[in-house]
Amino acid sequence: MTDRPRKKPEDLRSAKWFAPDDVRSFGHRSRLKQMGFDDVDYRGKPVIAILNTWSEMNTCHTHLRQRAEEVKRGVYQMGGLPLEVPVMSLGEMFMKPTTMLYRNLLAMEAEEVIRCHPVDGVVLLGGCDKTNPALIMGATTANVPAIYVSAGPMIKGGWRGQTLGSGSDTWKYWDERRAGNLCDEAWTEIENGIARSAGHCMTMGTASTMGSIAEALGMSLPGSSSIPAVFAEHQRMAVQSGRRIVEMVWEDLKPSDILTAAAFDNAIVTDMAIGGSTNAIVHLLAMAHRAGVDLTLDRFDELSQRTPFLGNVRPSGKHLMPDFHDAGGLRGLMSRITDLLNLDCLTVTGKTIGENIAGAEVYDDDVIRPRDNPVSPTGGTCVVRGNIAPDGAVIKRTAADPKLLKHTGPAVVFRDYNDMAVRIDDPDLDVTADSVIVLQTAGPLGAPGMPEWGMLPIPKKLLKQGVRDMVRISDARMSGTSYGTCVLHVSPESYVGGPFAFVQDGDRITLDVEARSIHLHVDDAELQRRRDAWQKPAPRYTRGFGKLYSDQVTQAHQGCDFVFLEGPDHTPEPEIH
Ligand code: FES
């Protein structure tokens, strides 16, 4: 446990707004009174902003208004003043073309909302995929004491005695539907039963992965990330987080004290041990660069190769997040990999990660596997490179058919999503189970926003023959709930003239995951000829946020942050006039 000097009330950031005897502060104080607060409510007390991503357009966050009230209860208990601040919500289900287009916008908003207001500490209420990295990126740059409260997974889905997992079972049963194996009635029953409560996807999708990563980084209370959203335990965790943030303000415990290179290694090791979403790679790269940590794709592969995959949760495993929670949650899992973690890393508790997980136990060895019986001896995600992905691409090896991890086949190329949608189920499409399906123009700029299209559909005629996996390659991302032999995040993307743009129908491609290689069997002279013939596409946007995004976004292997937002520099504090 650290012994940090405590801040004095006059040192609070909010004191600059409320303490001086001048006309500006008079205005600030009188307007607090307009809201019904008296002197006793704020004088000398930390102001805690609760950044809330609740929205009726976000299906996963319907409980976050109530959770904000519970955070407030904790803040009041410890003598702080909680003020709830709504921020942009990024709901995966309704937002088009993709929430990833807006991750950096929420990150900017979070940073600026903190900076421009009298905020001493901040509680970040997120959960649905991109809200987590966006809020943490913004808080990292703002660098005031911050604690992340994850929305938590929804309860398990069910249909005719089967357990249904978010996303994963949608894809599975959709393939059965396309193959003609599922009637209208059954399909509607699945629709009714797959999402049955508030909370984020309850598979080890991106939301569960990023919640676990926030905890492994030290930005959330220990054990908090797996608590199902509708459990009373989740309410109590929100109250505890409210209590803790007030103490963090007095201790001046900031993200810069927590988000070190060693903490990011812990996050990557944990990501590999839980079989986390490939999206975590893009987000962790961006988050690390905000913290001044020089993280690269290669570090993921290094740590993946020495980390066993223990979290037996779908889509790479068998169970769901509520099972993972009952089995001991992330504390239980981390207690099984202590030799791979940097146990001295400081966390929001004011204690180290080692202290946080001390005494943790695992209560179900099938859900959280022991070291001598892992789901896989190495981590879930691998980085591959080659002449069509010189800056790298990723594959979730544990979600792929092992027979396809070394495979050569002819390319069937779709120039963009619309081309694929029109032709993929054409009975005359020249495709077999050995083909390699390629989708171009699906990256950060091309799509735009690098949507989760990477689990490219199996052509219907092959589904009917019983084919359920093929090698698929794109510069897109893939939902954390998806599965299959899908090579993703090809960098640089095709839209900017990366060599992936030059793949043509019939070209042979070899994927060799063990060798970390992806190779297009086209000689350099022919590739150069295709490069010379390539024409740069017109910009997607000429105005608005899309223009800012297009001008600034980096490639997948760099984290897709905006160039002007990267790095640990902070914008100056506002003058209080
Ligand atoms: Fe919100 Fe999956 S749709 S986490």
XYZ file of C-alpha atoms and ligand atoms in Angstrom:
581
model
C 0.000 0.000 0.000
C 1.342 3.399 -0.929
C 1.652 6.181 1.562
C 0.874 9.269 -0.469
C 0.803 12.801 0.965
C -2.757 14.077 1.213
C -3.987 17.094 -0.608
C -5.401 20.053 1.313
C -8.824 21.585 0.478
C -7.153 24.749 -0.835
C -5.172 22.581 -3.292
C -8.294 21.191 -4.933
C -8.628 22.052 -8.607
C -12.232 23.123 -7.986
C -11.058 25.647 -5.377
C -9.900 27.831 -8.274
C -13.540 28.144 -9.299
C -15.175 28.426 -5.895
C -12.728 29.788 -3.299
C -11.502 33.259 -4.435
C -13.194 36.400 -3.179
C -13.859 37.852 -6.628
C -16.794 38.412 -8.904
C -16.185 35.274 -11.022
C -16.178 33.008 -7.993
C -19.211 34.832 -6.669
C -20.915 33.859 -9.934
C -19.811 30.232 -9.644
C -20.983 29.957 -6.030
C -24.290 31.701 -6.641
C -25.029 29.284 -9.477
C -24.244 26.268 -7.321
C -26.872 27.720 -4.999
C -29.184 28.032 -7.989
C -28.947 24.239 -8.203
C -29.938 23.907 -4.544
C -26.479 23.355 -3.064
C -25.524 25.212 0.102
C -22.055 26.194 1.368
C -21.834 22.985 3.342
C -22.319 20.958 0.151
C -19.197 22.170 -1.612
C -16.819 24.249 0.525
C -13.526 22.398 0.736
C -15.030 19.293 -0.846
C -13.790 17.437 -3.922
C -16.061 17.882 -6.908
C -16.519 14.503 -8.591
C -17.773 14.463 -12.172
C -19.636 11.314 -13.141
C -19.189 11.029 -16.884
C -22.247 9.014 -17.864
C -22.646 7.348 -21.256
C -26.285 6.474 -20.539
C -28.464 6.932 -23.602
C -31.695 5.476 -24.898
C -29.743 4.849 -28.091
C -27.367 2.575 -26.187
C -29.004 -0.777 -25.490
C -26.315 -1.895 -23.047
C -26.390 1.109 -20.707
C -30.040 1.304 -19.665
C -29.092 0.896 -15.991
C -26.420 3.597 -15.893
C -28.745 6.353 -14.723
C -29.385 4.348 -11.584
C -25.693 3.501 -11.253
C -24.870 7.208 -11.342
C -27.141 7.651 -8.321
C -25.276 4.870 -6.564
C -21.915 6.443 -7.370
C -23.265 9.699 -5.933
C -24.213 7.910 -2.708
C -20.638 6.776 -2.299
C -19.241 10.231 -3.070
C -21.562 11.839 -0.507
C -20.588 9.238 2.088
C -16.973 10.356 1.803
C -17.676 14.074 1.811
C -17.464 14.881 -1.904
C -19.827 16.710 -4.222
C -20.917 14.453 -7.135
C -22.160 16.087 -10.328
C -23.366 13.931 -13.189
C -22.268 14.965 -16.682
C -23.792 13.275 -19.727
C -21.340 12.552 -22.508
C -21.718 11.035 -25.931
C -22.739 7.398 -25.873
C -21.410 4.854 -28.362
C -23.964 2.056 -28.576
C -22.722 -0.749 -30.806
C -26.120 -1.838 -32.008
C -27.629 1.273 -33.545
C -24.704 3.528 -34.435
C -23.651 3.582 -38.112
C -21.387 3.187 -39.944
C -19.569 2.076 -36.783
C -18.886 3.283 -33.244
C -15.181 3.109 -34.029
C -15.608 6.194 -36.199
C -16.556 8.063 -33.015
C -14.259 6.575 -30.347
C -11.870 9.483 -30.619
C -14.718 11.999 -30.552
C -15.858 10.669 -27.168
C -12.240 10.626 -26.011
C -11.923 14.287 -26.976
C -15.222 15.130 -25.305
C -14.281 13.352 -22.086
C -10.933 15.144 -21.965
C -12.408 18.567 -22.624
C -15.397 18.116 -20.301
C -12.993 17.332 -17.487
C -10.615 20.140 -18.337
C -13.121 22.955 -18.727
C -15.107 22.236 -15.558
C -14.298 22.436 -11.828
C -13.508 18.725 -11.606
C -11.252 17.201 -8.933
C -11.919 13.584 -9.767
C -13.930 11.636 -12.280
C -15.956 8.435 -12.344
C -16.227 6.985 -15.848
C -19.443 5.059 -16.524
C -18.953 3.015 -19.678
C -19.237 -0.525 -20.944
C -20.422 -0.981 -24.518
C -17.253 -1.564 -26.522
C -15.775 1.825 -27.503
C -17.048 3.767 -24.482
C -14.401 2.096 -22.339
C -11.247 3.028 -24.297
C -12.676 6.420 -25.221
C -13.372 7.424 -21.605
C -10.047 6.103 -20.368
C -8.146 7.809 -23.200
C -9.814 11.127 -22.374
C -9.197 10.767 -18.639
C -5.588 9.752 -19.290
C -4.889 12.940 -21.172
C -6.834 15.096 -18.701
C -4.902 13.299 -15.923
C -7.154 13.990 -12.958
C -7.900 11.136 -10.527
C -10.202 8.752 -12.379
C -11.909 5.425 -11.750
C -13.680 3.338 -14.358
C -17.000 1.643 -13.572
C -17.904 -1.007 -16.104
C -21.570 -1.488 -17.012
C -21.113 -5.224 -16.487
C -22.369 -8.108 -18.619
C -26.059 -8.838 -19.151
C -27.464 -12.132 -17.858
C -27.220 -15.228 -20.055
C -29.585 -15.713 -22.982
C -31.658 -18.830 -23.501
C -33.673 -20.709 -26.140
C -35.332 -24.119 -25.909
C -32.976 -25.252 -23.177
C -29.861 -23.887 -24.919
C -27.769 -21.088 -23.454
C -27.412 -18.179 -25.875
C -24.356 -15.938 -25.933
C -24.394 -12.380 -27.311
C -23.175 -12.077 -30.859
C -21.543 -15.492 -31.054
C -24.863 -17.307 -31.196
C -26.318 -14.693 -33.506
C -23.640 -15.528 -36.082
C -23.983 -19.250 -35.464
C -27.740 -19.399 -35.851
C -27.731 -16.901 -38.739
C -25.537 -19.313 -40.667
C -28.036 -22.082 -39.884
C -30.852 -19.812 -41.045
C -29.028 -19.053 -44.304
C -28.395 -22.755 -44.765
C -32.161 -23.300 -44.502
C -32.024 -25.118 -41.162
C -34.006 -22.668 -38.977
C -37.697 -21.759 -39.422
C -39.253 -18.313 -38.813
C -40.663 -19.326 -35.438
C -37.349 -20.581 -34.074
C -35.517 -17.522 -35.393
C -38.011 -15.209 -33.620
C -37.654 -17.176 -30.395
C -33.891 -16.687 -30.536
C -34.433 -12.965 -31.162
C -36.614 -12.859 -28.035
C -34.167 -14.727 -25.829
C -30.662 -13.596 -26.700
C -30.569 -10.245 -24.856
C -32.572 -10.423 -21.642
C -31.341 -7.656 -19.345
C -29.384 -4.450 -19.087
C -25.644 -4.809 -19.516
C -23.101 -5.329 -22.229
C -22.571 -8.504 -24.292
C -21.978 -11.420 -21.932
C -19.551 -13.310 -24.130
C -15.843 -12.445 -23.990
C -16.521 -9.829 -26.645
C -14.920 -6.438 -26.779
C -16.898 -5.012 -23.851
C -16.022 -7.867 -21.474
C -12.450 -7.785 -22.741
C -12.052 -4.042 -22.258
C -13.723 -4.169 -18.828
C -11.202 -6.837 -17.825
C -8.397 -4.745 -19.286
C -9.464 -1.666 -17.310
C -9.300 -3.783 -14.156
C -5.949 -5.337 -15.122
C -4.522 -1.880 -15.843
C -5.541 -0.852 -12.342
C -8.247 1.628 -13.391
C -11.218 -0.232 -11.802
C -11.920 -1.788 -8.435
C -10.653 -5.371 -8.161
C -13.262 -7.925 -9.119
C -15.601 -5.321 -10.601
C -15.403 -6.054 -14.322
C -17.313 -9.340 -14.403
C -20.185 -8.443 -12.052
C -23.420 -8.883 -14.032
C -25.085 -5.529 -14.645
C -28.315 -6.307 -12.821
C -26.805 -7.850 -9.684
C -27.112 -5.971 -6.386
C -23.364 -6.538 -6.163
C -23.028 -4.219 -9.167
C -24.916 -1.488 -7.322
C -22.663 -1.897 -4.303
C -19.582 -1.762 -6.529
C -20.803 1.562 -7.949
C -21.190 2.941 -4.426
C -17.709 1.699 -3.506
C -16.275 3.370 -6.598
C -17.929 6.623 -5.512
C -16.358 6.327 -2.088
C -12.966 5.487 -3.504
C -12.723 8.359 -5.994
C -12.991 10.904 -3.172
C -10.044 9.314 -1.426
C -8.139 9.202 -4.721
C -8.536 12.969 -4.988
C -7.064 13.517 -1.525
C -4.234 11.098 -2.394
C -3.758 12.802 -5.786
C -3.708 9.367 -7.395
C -3.869 10.076 -11.116
C -3.917 7.955 -14.309
C -0.256 8.870 -14.883
C 0.586 7.074 -11.601
C -1.198 3.932 -12.793
C -0.833 3.659 -16.571
C 2.805 2.635 -16.890
C 4.479 0.344 -19.426
C 4.358 -2.439 -16.822
C 0.620 -1.915 -16.353
C 0.070 -2.210 -20.104
C 2.027 -5.467 -20.097
C -0.326 -6.683 -17.359
C -3.281 -5.701 -19.524
C -1.914 -7.560 -22.556
C -1.078 -10.686 -20.544
C -4.570 -10.616 -19.057
C -6.088 -10.091 -22.500
C -4.285 -13.201 -23.741
C -5.241 -15.239 -20.674
C -8.943 -14.428 -21.079
C -8.913 -15.014 -24.863
C -9.906 -11.397 -25.378
C -11.231 -9.598 -28.414
C -8.896 -8.614 -31.242
C -10.296 -5.094 -30.871
C -8.356 -4.791 -27.622
C -5.180 -4.481 -29.667
C -6.274 -1.325 -31.458
C -7.592 0.214 -28.247
C -4.587 -0.689 -26.099
C -2.220 0.797 -28.678
C -4.155 4.071 -28.577
C -4.499 4.059 -24.781
C -0.799 3.348 -24.265
C 0.294 6.106 -26.614
C -1.901 8.546 -24.643
C -0.034 7.459 -21.520
C 3.349 7.953 -23.172
C 4.021 4.219 -23.422
C 5.674 3.151 -26.672
C 3.609 0.032 -27.301
C 3.848 -1.825 -30.633
C 2.086 -4.807 -32.205
C 5.137 -6.969 -31.609
C 4.701 -6.704 -27.843
C 1.290 -8.386 -28.144
C 2.788 -11.308 -29.990
C 5.699 -11.639 -27.543
C 3.391 -11.739 -24.525
C 0.866 -13.943 -26.319
C 3.494 -16.623 -26.886
C 4.224 -16.979 -23.179
C 0.713 -16.587 -21.784
C -1.661 -19.531 -21.450
C -5.293 -19.029 -22.379
C -7.274 -19.935 -19.258
C -10.648 -18.147 -19.468
C -12.963 -20.725 -20.999
C -15.544 -18.221 -22.200
C -17.206 -17.901 -25.626
C -16.472 -17.244 -28.430
C -13.112 -19.013 -27.964
C -14.351 -21.145 -25.064
C -17.519 -22.637 -23.669
C -19.003 -20.539 -20.859
C -20.307 -16.985 -20.438
C -19.345 -13.994 -18.288
C -21.788 -14.685 -15.424
C -20.138 -18.137 -15.133
C -16.724 -16.467 -15.185
C -17.835 -14.171 -12.367
C -19.104 -17.052 -10.241
C -15.874 -18.942 -10.905
C -13.829 -16.183 -9.273
C -13.750 -13.470 -11.939
C -10.661 -11.649 -13.029
C -9.047 -11.777 -9.578
C -9.296 -15.562 -9.733
C -7.859 -15.693 -13.222
C -5.019 -13.291 -12.432
C -4.150 -15.315 -9.335
C -3.252 -18.135 -11.738
C -0.785 -16.073 -13.751
C 0.980 -14.087 -11.019
C 4.375 -15.147 -12.377
C 3.520 -13.402 -15.666
C 2.291 -10.153 -14.097
C 4.056 -7.090 -12.750
C 2.586 -7.309 -9.279
C 3.982 -3.972 -8.079
C 1.816 -1.843 -10.364
C -0.236 0.743 -8.513
C -4.024 0.733 -8.929
C -7.030 2.895 -8.094
C -7.278 1.199 -4.702
C -3.988 2.809 -3.714
C -2.638 -0.732 -3.443
C -0.690 -2.777 -5.950
C -2.240 -5.267 -8.317
C -0.502 -7.987 -6.310
C -2.207 -6.790 -3.119
C -5.545 -6.583 -4.938
C -5.460 -10.208 -6.048
C -3.879 -11.663 -2.918
C -6.070 -14.450 -1.554
C -8.174 -14.722 -4.710
C -9.462 -18.190 -5.508
C -10.954 -20.054 -8.438
C -14.165 -21.964 -7.762
C -14.652 -23.735 -11.090
C -11.652 -25.197 -12.884
C -13.538 -25.652 -16.128
C -14.413 -21.964 -16.429
C -11.021 -20.663 -15.282
C -8.629 -23.381 -16.209
C -5.569 -24.328 -14.139
C -2.138 -23.831 -15.689
C -1.731 -27.553 -16.353
C -5.008 -27.727 -18.294
C -5.306 -24.488 -20.288
C -7.803 -23.917 -23.097
C -4.656 -23.287 -25.125
C -1.011 -23.182 -23.994
C -0.494 -19.780 -25.617
C -2.565 -16.638 -25.945
C -5.498 -16.118 -28.228
C -4.226 -13.407 -30.542
C -1.326 -13.563 -32.992
C 0.273 -10.959 -35.233
C 1.063 -12.009 -38.801
C 3.029 -10.093 -41.433
C 3.842 -10.456 -45.094
C 3.834 -8.765 -48.453
C 0.134 -7.855 -48.200
C 0.398 -6.737 -44.558
C 3.877 -5.234 -44.088
C 2.756 -3.364 -40.961
C 0.975 -6.388 -39.584
C -2.421 -8.004 -39.254
C -3.984 -9.961 -36.418
C -5.813 -13.248 -36.048
C -7.605 -14.754 -33.082
C -6.062 -18.168 -33.360
C -8.194 -19.683 -30.618
C -11.418 -18.796 -32.458
C -10.260 -20.383 -35.724
C -10.525 -23.898 -37.134
C -7.077 -25.367 -36.297
C -6.992 -27.042 -39.737
C -6.979 -23.636 -41.424
C -4.136 -22.074 -39.430
C -1.808 -23.202 -42.226
C -3.575 -22.906 -45.540
C -3.003 -21.894 -49.146
C -5.846 -21.048 -51.475
C -6.976 -18.828 -54.337
C -8.341 -15.393 -53.477
C -11.967 -14.449 -54.058
C -11.821 -10.664 -53.853
C -14.571 -8.230 -52.947
C -13.674 -4.600 -53.612
C -15.889 -3.286 -50.810
C -18.781 -4.278 -48.554
C -21.476 -3.557 -51.137
C -19.682 -5.698 -53.713
C -19.567 -8.515 -51.155
C -23.235 -8.105 -50.188
C -24.301 -8.343 -53.831
C -22.154 -11.315 -54.882
C -21.363 -13.470 -51.829
C -24.440 -15.683 -52.219
C -24.404 -15.762 -56.026
C -24.675 -19.456 -56.979
C -22.217 -18.784 -59.827
C -19.518 -17.340 -57.556
C -16.260 -19.149 -58.272
C -15.537 -20.245 -54.705
C -14.773 -23.480 -52.875
C -14.021 -24.310 -49.252
C -10.324 -23.892 -50.085
C -10.741 -20.332 -51.357
C -9.490 -17.350 -49.360
C -12.155 -14.660 -49.115
C -10.763 -11.131 -49.295
C -12.593 -7.911 -48.407
C -10.897 -4.613 -49.291
C -11.884 -1.017 -48.472
C -12.897 -1.870 -44.914
C -10.157 -0.138 -42.915
C -9.970 3.045 -40.814
C -10.325 5.351 -43.834
C -11.781 3.058 -46.461
C -14.975 1.859 -44.810
C -14.731 4.390 -43.083
C -14.221 3.715 -39.379
C -12.887 0.174 -39.662
C -16.213 -1.541 -38.924
C -16.630 -5.037 -37.509
C -17.102 -6.683 -40.890
C -14.096 -8.999 -40.547
C -16.047 -12.205 -39.921
C -16.814 -12.295 -43.636
C -19.844 -14.452 -44.463
C -19.396 -17.964 -45.773
C -21.069 -18.149 -49.218
C -24.510 -19.684 -48.938
C -23.756 -22.489 -51.383
C -20.844 -23.586 -49.174
C -22.960 -23.310 -46.009
C -25.380 -25.740 -47.609
C -22.465 -28.120 -48.195
C -21.687 -27.947 -44.465
C -18.734 -25.526 -44.632
C -18.596 -23.423 -41.448
C -15.126 -21.848 -41.573
C -12.786 -20.540 -44.278
C -9.715 -18.313 -44.364
C -10.945 -14.739 -44.605
C -8.810 -11.602 -44.813
C -9.752 -7.941 -44.489
C -8.557 -4.584 -43.248
C -11.682 -4.445 -41.071
C -12.062 -5.295 -37.388
C -14.203 -8.152 -36.110
C -16.673 -8.168 -33.255
C -15.177 -9.678 -30.133
C -18.112 -12.065 -30.163
C -17.194 -13.361 -33.630
C -15.116 -16.385 -34.557
C -13.523 -18.132 -37.512
C -10.206 -18.053 -39.360
C -10.350 -14.311 -39.926
C -7.214 -12.268 -40.556
C -8.026 -8.703 -39.539
C -6.589 -5.180 -39.295
C -4.400 -5.596 -42.400
C -2.088 -2.597 -42.325
C -1.651 -0.383 -44.208
C -5.227 -0.597 -45.417
C -6.202 -0.955 -49.074
C -7.867 2.479 -49.277
C -4.548 4.288 -48.778
C -2.760 2.115 -51.342
C -1.403 -0.566 -49.063
C -0.396 -3.713 -50.991
C -3.601 -5.383 -49.798
C -5.305 -3.206 -52.442
C -3.526 -5.129 -55.184
C -4.879 -8.614 -54.429
C -6.901 -9.961 -57.353
C -9.198 -12.927 -57.935
C -7.277 -16.151 -58.292
C -4.047 -14.943 -56.630
C -2.825 -17.611 -54.261
C -2.438 -16.618 -50.626
C -0.728 -18.586 -47.859
C -1.626 -18.082 -44.215
C 0.811 -19.706 -41.782
C -0.058 -18.634 -38.254
C 2.699 -20.668 -36.633
C 5.248 -18.846 -38.817
C 3.372 -15.550 -38.215
C 3.200 -15.097 -41.961
C 0.707 -14.121 -44.627
C 1.986 -14.183 -48.188
C 0.589 -13.279 -51.586
C 2.150 -15.443 -54.282
C 2.571 -12.623 -56.785
C 6.055 -11.503 -57.737
C 7.324 -8.020 -56.948
C 7.321 -6.872 -60.572
C 3.640 -7.729 -61.001
C 2.817 -6.099 -57.657
C 4.609 -2.952 -58.807
C 2.648 -3.000 -62.068
C -0.595 -3.158 -60.084
C 0.627 -0.399 -57.786
C 1.363 1.846 -60.763
C -2.146 1.253 -62.101
C -3.827 1.970 -58.748
C -5.773 5.205 -58.465
C -6.180 7.003 -55.186
C -9.878 7.114 -54.244
C -11.659 10.409 -53.579
C -11.879 11.528 -49.932
C -14.852 10.111 -48.060
C -15.633 13.396 -46.327
C -15.118 17.023 -47.234
C -16.571 18.593 -44.084
C -17.460 18.072 -40.435
C -16.164 15.482 -38.026
C -15.664 13.029 -40.884
C -13.155 15.442 -42.451
C -11.299 15.807 -39.155
C -11.299 12.026 -38.795
C -10.047 11.508 -42.352
C -7.258 14.027 -41.927
C -6.069 12.716 -38.577
C -6.755 9.017 -37.993
C -3.767 6.678 -37.836
C -3.618 3.137 -39.197
C -4.669 0.032 -37.259
C -1.166 -0.950 -36.170
C -0.826 2.499 -34.590
C -4.148 2.422 -32.711
C -6.384 4.623 -34.904
C -6.068 7.621 -32.603
C -5.865 11.108 -34.105
C -2.330 12.294 -34.768
C -2.871 15.505 -32.821
C -4.227 13.599 -29.798
C -1.422 11.059 -29.456
C 1.251 11.332 -26.816
C 1.248 12.279 -23.163
C 1.186 16.068 -23.597
C -1.602 17.923 -21.862
C -3.498 20.950 -23.089
C -2.960 23.866 -20.668
C -5.438 24.323 -17.835
C -8.033 27.036 -18.486
C -7.618 30.479 -16.989
C -10.397 31.041 -14.450
C -11.711 34.483 -15.421
Fe -23.014 -3.236 -26.351
Fe -22.123 -5.703 -27.319
S -23.674 -4.354 -28.096
S -21.392 -4.511 -25.666
